[in-house]
Amino acid sequence: MGSVGQIQVVLIGAPGSGKGTQALRLVKDLGYKHVSTGDLLRLEVSKGSTLGKKVKSVLDSGDLVSDELVLDLLKANCDFGSAKFIFDGYPRNLKQAQAFDKEVINGRKFSVLYFKINENELVERLTSRRTCSNCKRIYNLKSLPPKKAGICDDCNTATLEQRSDDKEDVVKNRVNVYLSTVKPVLDFYKEKKVLKEIDASLEIDQIYKEVLKILELK
Ligand code: AP5
């Protein structure tokens, strides 16, 4: 792995474009640390913390949680040291991109991968997604089912769950929210010349090869 492999990676893409799926492979194969703001928020909800109680209804509606709150949560979970991070689900609007640049990236080298996909594919992908609540592995009942129904292949427990925001009407709102906020973020990174595009409609293995190539990890 060359020195470029040490840069931080930001994943941008619509709900269901496959950010989490690719992030988990980079974590497993290359030791990246995965910071997903969605996972951090869901963790707070499952703990029943004050923050979790505050954000639950926002998550269930598919709207965005406040910029300040998400930035605080991100910073609390991102102690750089020598770690290389994958940021998944942040930033999501221009204000977050600007704050992220100043308060988190702070001059470090980074690359932004934009998972481009036609929105029509997303509802089917997300309504059939299941996630292992124990080890976080991501499945799809149609395209990537577990070997035994309801049981995680990796940790062998019956913990496959559907996310509460993966219902069709909520998915549609999440996609609309994404479409109404993403363009200024893409323009911001184009201007910085760090934006790299991935065809997220390809097969998972093909996308992974592309990710490694683009990041110059293989
Ligand atoms: P978050 O958890 O970030 O969700 P998201 O961005 O909507 O993205 P997803 O996790 O749904 O999709 P993904 O791209 O990771 O797809 P996956 O790999 O799982 O956010 C949830 C909520 O938290 C937000 O709505 C908001 O309320 C809040 N939030 C989070 N961050 C925030 C922020 N910064 N600011 C404010 N609020 C914030 O794949 C999906 C399915 O497709 C799986 O079943 C998978 O198996 C399948 N699949 C993956 N790749 C492929 C492929 N290539 N071909 C076929 N199927 C595939």
Coordinates of C-alpha atoms and ligand atoms in Angstrom, one line a residue:
M1 CA 0.0 0.0 0.0
G2 CA 1.4 3.4 -1.0
S3 CA 1.3 6.5 1.1
V4 CA -1.9 7.6 -0.6
G5 CA -3.5 4.7 1.3
Q6 CA -3.1 6.7 4.5
I7 CA -5.6 9.4 3.5
Q8 CA -9.0 9.8 5.1
V9 CA -12.0 8.7 3.0
V10 CA -15.4 10.4 2.8
L11 CA -18.3 8.5 1.2
I12 CA -21.2 10.5 -0.3
G13 CA -24.2 8.9 -1.9
A14 CA -27.9 8.4 -1.7
P15 CA -29.5 6.3 1.0
G16 CA -29.0 2.7 -0.3
S17 CA -26.2 3.5 -2.7
G18 CA -24.0 1.1 -0.9
K19 CA -21.7 3.3 1.2
G20 CA -22.0 1.1 4.3
T21 CA -21.5 -2.1 2.4
Q22 CA -18.2 -0.9 0.9
A23 CA -17.1 0.8 4.1
L24 CA -17.3 -2.5 6.0
R25 CA -15.1 -4.2 3.4
L26 CA -12.5 -1.5 3.7
V27 CA -12.6 -1.9 7.5
K28 CA -12.2 -5.7 7.3
D29 CA -9.5 -5.8 4.6
L30 CA -7.5 -2.7 5.3
G31 CA -8.1 -1.7 8.9
Y32 CA -10.0 1.5 8.3
K33 CA -12.1 2.8 11.2
H34 CA -15.7 3.3 10.1
V35 CA -17.5 6.4 11.4
S36 CA -21.1 6.4 10.3
T37 CA -23.2 9.2 11.7
G38 CA -26.3 7.2 11.1
D39 CA -24.9 4.3 13.2
L40 CA -23.9 6.7 15.9
L41 CA -27.3 8.2 16.1
R42 CA -29.0 4.8 16.1
L43 CA -26.8 3.7 18.9
E44 CA -28.0 6.7 21.0
V45 CA -31.6 5.7 20.2
S46 CA -31.0 2.1 21.2
K47 CA -29.3 3.2 24.5
G48 CA -32.3 5.4 25.3
S49 CA -30.0 8.3 26.0
T50 CA -31.2 11.9 26.3
L51 CA -29.8 12.5 22.8
G52 CA -31.4 9.3 21.5
K53 CA -34.8 10.4 22.8
K54 CA -34.4 13.7 21.1
V55 CA -33.4 12.4 17.7
K56 CA -35.6 9.2 17.4
S57 CA -38.6 10.9 15.7
V58 CA -36.3 12.7 13.3
L59 CA -34.6 9.4 12.3
D60 CA -38.0 7.7 11.9
S61 CA -39.2 10.5 9.6
G62 CA -36.1 10.4 7.4
D63 CA -35.3 14.1 7.9
L64 CA -31.8 15.3 8.9
V65 CA -30.8 15.7 12.5
S66 CA -29.4 19.2 13.4
D67 CA -26.0 20.1 12.0
E68 CA -24.6 21.1 15.4
L69 CA -25.7 17.9 17.1
V70 CA -24.3 15.6 14.4
L71 CA -21.0 17.5 14.3
D72 CA -20.5 17.1 18.1
L73 CA -21.3 13.4 17.9
L74 CA -18.8 13.0 15.0
K75 CA -16.0 14.9 16.8
A76 CA -16.6 12.8 19.9
N77 CA -16.0 9.6 17.9
C78 CA -13.1 10.6 15.7
D79 CA -9.8 10.8 17.6
F80 CA -7.4 10.8 14.7
G81 CA -4.1 9.7 16.2
S82 CA -2.7 7.4 13.6
A83 CA -6.0 6.0 12.5
K84 CA -7.4 6.2 9.0
F85 CA -11.1 6.9 8.9
I86 CA -14.0 6.3 6.5
F87 CA -16.7 8.9 7.0
D88 CA -20.0 7.5 6.0
G89 CA -23.1 9.7 5.9
Y90 CA -21.3 13.0 6.8
P91 CA -21.2 15.6 5.4
R92 CA -24.7 15.8 4.0
N93 CA -25.2 19.5 3.3
L94 CA -22.9 22.5 2.5
K95 CA -22.9 23.7 6.1
Q96 CA -21.7 20.3 7.3
A97 CA -19.1 20.1 4.5
Q98 CA -17.6 23.5 5.6
A99 CA -17.6 22.6 9.3
F100 CA -16.1 19.2 8.5
D101 CA -13.3 20.8 6.5
K102 CA -12.4 23.2 9.3
E103 CA -13.1 21.2 12.4
V104 CA -12.4 17.6 11.5
I105 CA -10.2 17.3 8.4
N106 CA -8.2 20.3 9.4
G107 CA -5.6 20.1 6.6
R108 CA -5.3 16.3 6.5
K109 CA -5.2 14.6 3.1
F110 CA -8.6 13.2 2.2
S111 CA -10.5 11.8 -0.8
V112 CA -14.3 11.9 -1.4
L113 CA -16.0 9.0 -3.2
Y114 CA -19.4 9.9 -4.7
F115 CA -21.6 6.8 -5.1
K116 CA -23.7 7.7 -8.2
I117 CA -26.9 5.8 -8.8
N118 CA -30.3 6.3 -10.3
E119 CA -32.8 6.9 -7.5
N120 CA -35.3 4.4 -8.9
E121 CA -33.2 1.5 -7.6
L122 CA -33.1 2.7 -4.0
V123 CA -36.5 1.8 -2.7
E124 CA -36.2 -1.8 -3.6
R125 CA -32.7 -2.1 -2.2
L126 CA -33.6 -0.4 1.1
T127 CA -37.0 -2.1 1.8
S128 CA -35.3 -5.5 1.5
R129 CA -32.2 -4.6 3.5
R130 CA -31.6 -6.4 6.8
T131 CA -28.7 -5.6 9.2
C132 CA -27.2 -7.8 11.9
S133 CA -27.7 -5.9 15.1
N134 CA -24.8 -7.8 16.7
C135 CA -22.0 -7.5 14.2
K136 CA -23.5 -4.9 11.8
R137 CA -23.1 -7.0 8.6
I138 CA -25.5 -5.8 5.9
Y139 CA -27.7 -8.2 3.9
N140 CA -30.4 -7.9 1.3
L141 CA -33.3 -10.4 1.3
K142 CA -33.4 -10.3 -2.5
S143 CA -29.8 -9.8 -3.7
L144 CA -27.7 -10.8 -0.7
P145 CA -29.6 -13.1 1.7
P146 CA -28.0 -14.9 4.7
K147 CA -27.4 -18.6 4.2
K148 CA -29.9 -19.5 6.9
A149 CA -33.0 -17.2 7.0
G150 CA -32.8 -14.7 9.8
I151 CA -29.3 -15.9 11.0
C152 CA -26.2 -13.8 10.5
D153 CA -23.5 -15.8 8.5
D154 CA -20.7 -14.1 10.4
C155 CA -21.7 -14.2 14.0
N156 CA -24.3 -17.0 13.7
T157 CA -27.0 -15.2 15.8
A158 CA -30.6 -14.6 15.1
T159 CA -30.2 -10.8 15.1
L160 CA -31.1 -9.7 11.6
E161 CA -33.3 -6.6 11.8
Q162 CA -35.0 -4.1 9.5
R163 CA -34.2 -0.5 10.2
S164 CA -37.2 1.6 11.2
D165 CA -36.4 4.1 8.5
D166 CA -36.4 1.5 5.7
K167 CA -40.1 1.6 5.2
E168 CA -41.1 2.7 1.7
D169 CA -42.6 6.1 2.6
V170 CA -39.6 7.0 4.9
V171 CA -37.2 5.8 2.2
K172 CA -38.8 8.1 -0.3
N173 CA -38.5 11.1 2.1
R174 CA -34.8 10.2 2.7
V175 CA -34.1 10.1 -1.0
N176 CA -35.8 13.5 -1.5
V177 CA -33.9 15.0 1.4
Y178 CA -30.7 13.7 -0.1
L179 CA -31.5 15.1 -3.6
S180 CA -32.3 18.5 -2.1
T181 CA -29.0 18.8 -0.2
V182 CA -26.3 17.0 -2.1
K183 CA -25.4 19.3 -5.0
P184 CA -23.7 22.0 -3.1
V185 CA -21.7 19.3 -1.3
L186 CA -20.5 17.8 -4.6
D187 CA -19.7 21.3 -5.9
F188 CA -17.7 22.1 -2.8
Y189 CA -15.5 19.0 -3.3
K190 CA -15.2 19.4 -7.0
E191 CA -13.7 22.7 -6.4
K192 CA -11.2 21.2 -4.0
K193 CA -10.4 18.6 -6.7
V194 CA -10.9 15.7 -4.3
L195 CA -14.2 14.3 -5.7
K196 CA -14.1 10.8 -7.3
E197 CA -17.1 9.2 -8.9
I198 CA -18.2 5.6 -8.6
D199 CA -20.9 3.9 -10.6
A200 CA -22.9 2.5 -7.6
S201 CA -25.3 0.5 -9.8
L202 CA -22.5 -2.1 -10.5
E203 CA -22.2 -5.4 -8.5
I204 CA -20.8 -5.1 -5.0
D205 CA -17.5 -6.8 -5.9
Q206 CA -17.0 -4.7 -9.0
I207 CA -17.6 -1.5 -7.0
Y208 CA -15.1 -2.6 -4.4
K209 CA -12.4 -3.1 -7.1
E210 CA -13.2 0.4 -8.4
V211 CA -12.9 1.8 -4.8
L212 CA -9.5 0.2 -4.3
K213 CA -8.3 1.4 -7.7
I214 CA -9.5 5.0 -7.2
L215 CA -8.0 5.2 -3.7
E216 CA -4.8 3.7 -5.1
L217 CA -5.0 0.9 -2.5
K218 CA -4.4 -1.9 -5.1
Ligands
AP5_1 P1 -27.6 6.8 7.5 O1 -27.5 5.7 8.4 O2 -26.4 7.5 7.1 O3 -28.3 6.3 6.2 P2 -28.2 6.7 4.7 O4 -27.3 7.7 4.3 O5 -29.7 6.9 4.3 O6 -27.6 5.4 4.0 P3 -27.9 4.0 4.2 O7 -27.2 3.4 5.4 O8 -29.4 3.7 4.2 O9 -27.4 3.3 2.8 P4 -26.0 2.8 2.4 O10 -25.6 3.7 1.2 O11 -25.0 2.7 3.5 O12 -26.4 1.5 1.7 P5 -26.0 0.0 2.2 O13 -24.6 -0.3 2.0 O14 -26.5 -0.3 3.6 O15 -28.6 7.9 8.0 C1 -29.8 7.6 8.6 C2 -30.4 8.8 9.2 O16 -29.6 9.4 10.2 C3 -30.7 10.0 8.3 O17 -31.9 9.8 7.6 C4 -30.7 11.2 9.2 O18 -31.9 11.3 9.9 C5 -29.6 10.8 10.2 N1 -28.3 11.3 9.9 C6 -27.2 10.5 9.5 N2 -26.2 11.3 9.2 C7 -26.6 12.6 9.3 C8 -26.0 13.9 9.1 N3 -24.7 13.9 8.7 N4 -26.7 15.0 9.3 C9 -28.0 14.9 9.8 N5 -28.6 13.7 10.0 C10 -27.9 12.6 9.8 O19 -26.9 -0.9 1.1 C11 -28.3 -0.8 1.1 C12 -28.9 -2.1 0.6 O20 -28.5 -2.3 -0.8 C13 -28.3 -3.4 1.4 O21 -29.3 -4.3 1.5 C14 -27.2 -3.9 0.5 O22 -27.0 -5.3 0.6 C15 -27.7 -3.5 -0.9 N6 -26.6 -3.2 -1.8 C16 -25.4 -2.5 -1.5 N7 -24.6 -2.3 -2.6 C17 -25.3 -2.9 -3.6 C18 -25.0 -3.1 -5.0 N8 -23.9 -2.7 -5.5 N9 -25.9 -3.8 -5.7 C19 -27.1 -4.3 -5.2 N10 -27.4 -4.1 -3.9 C20 -26.5 -3.5 -3.1

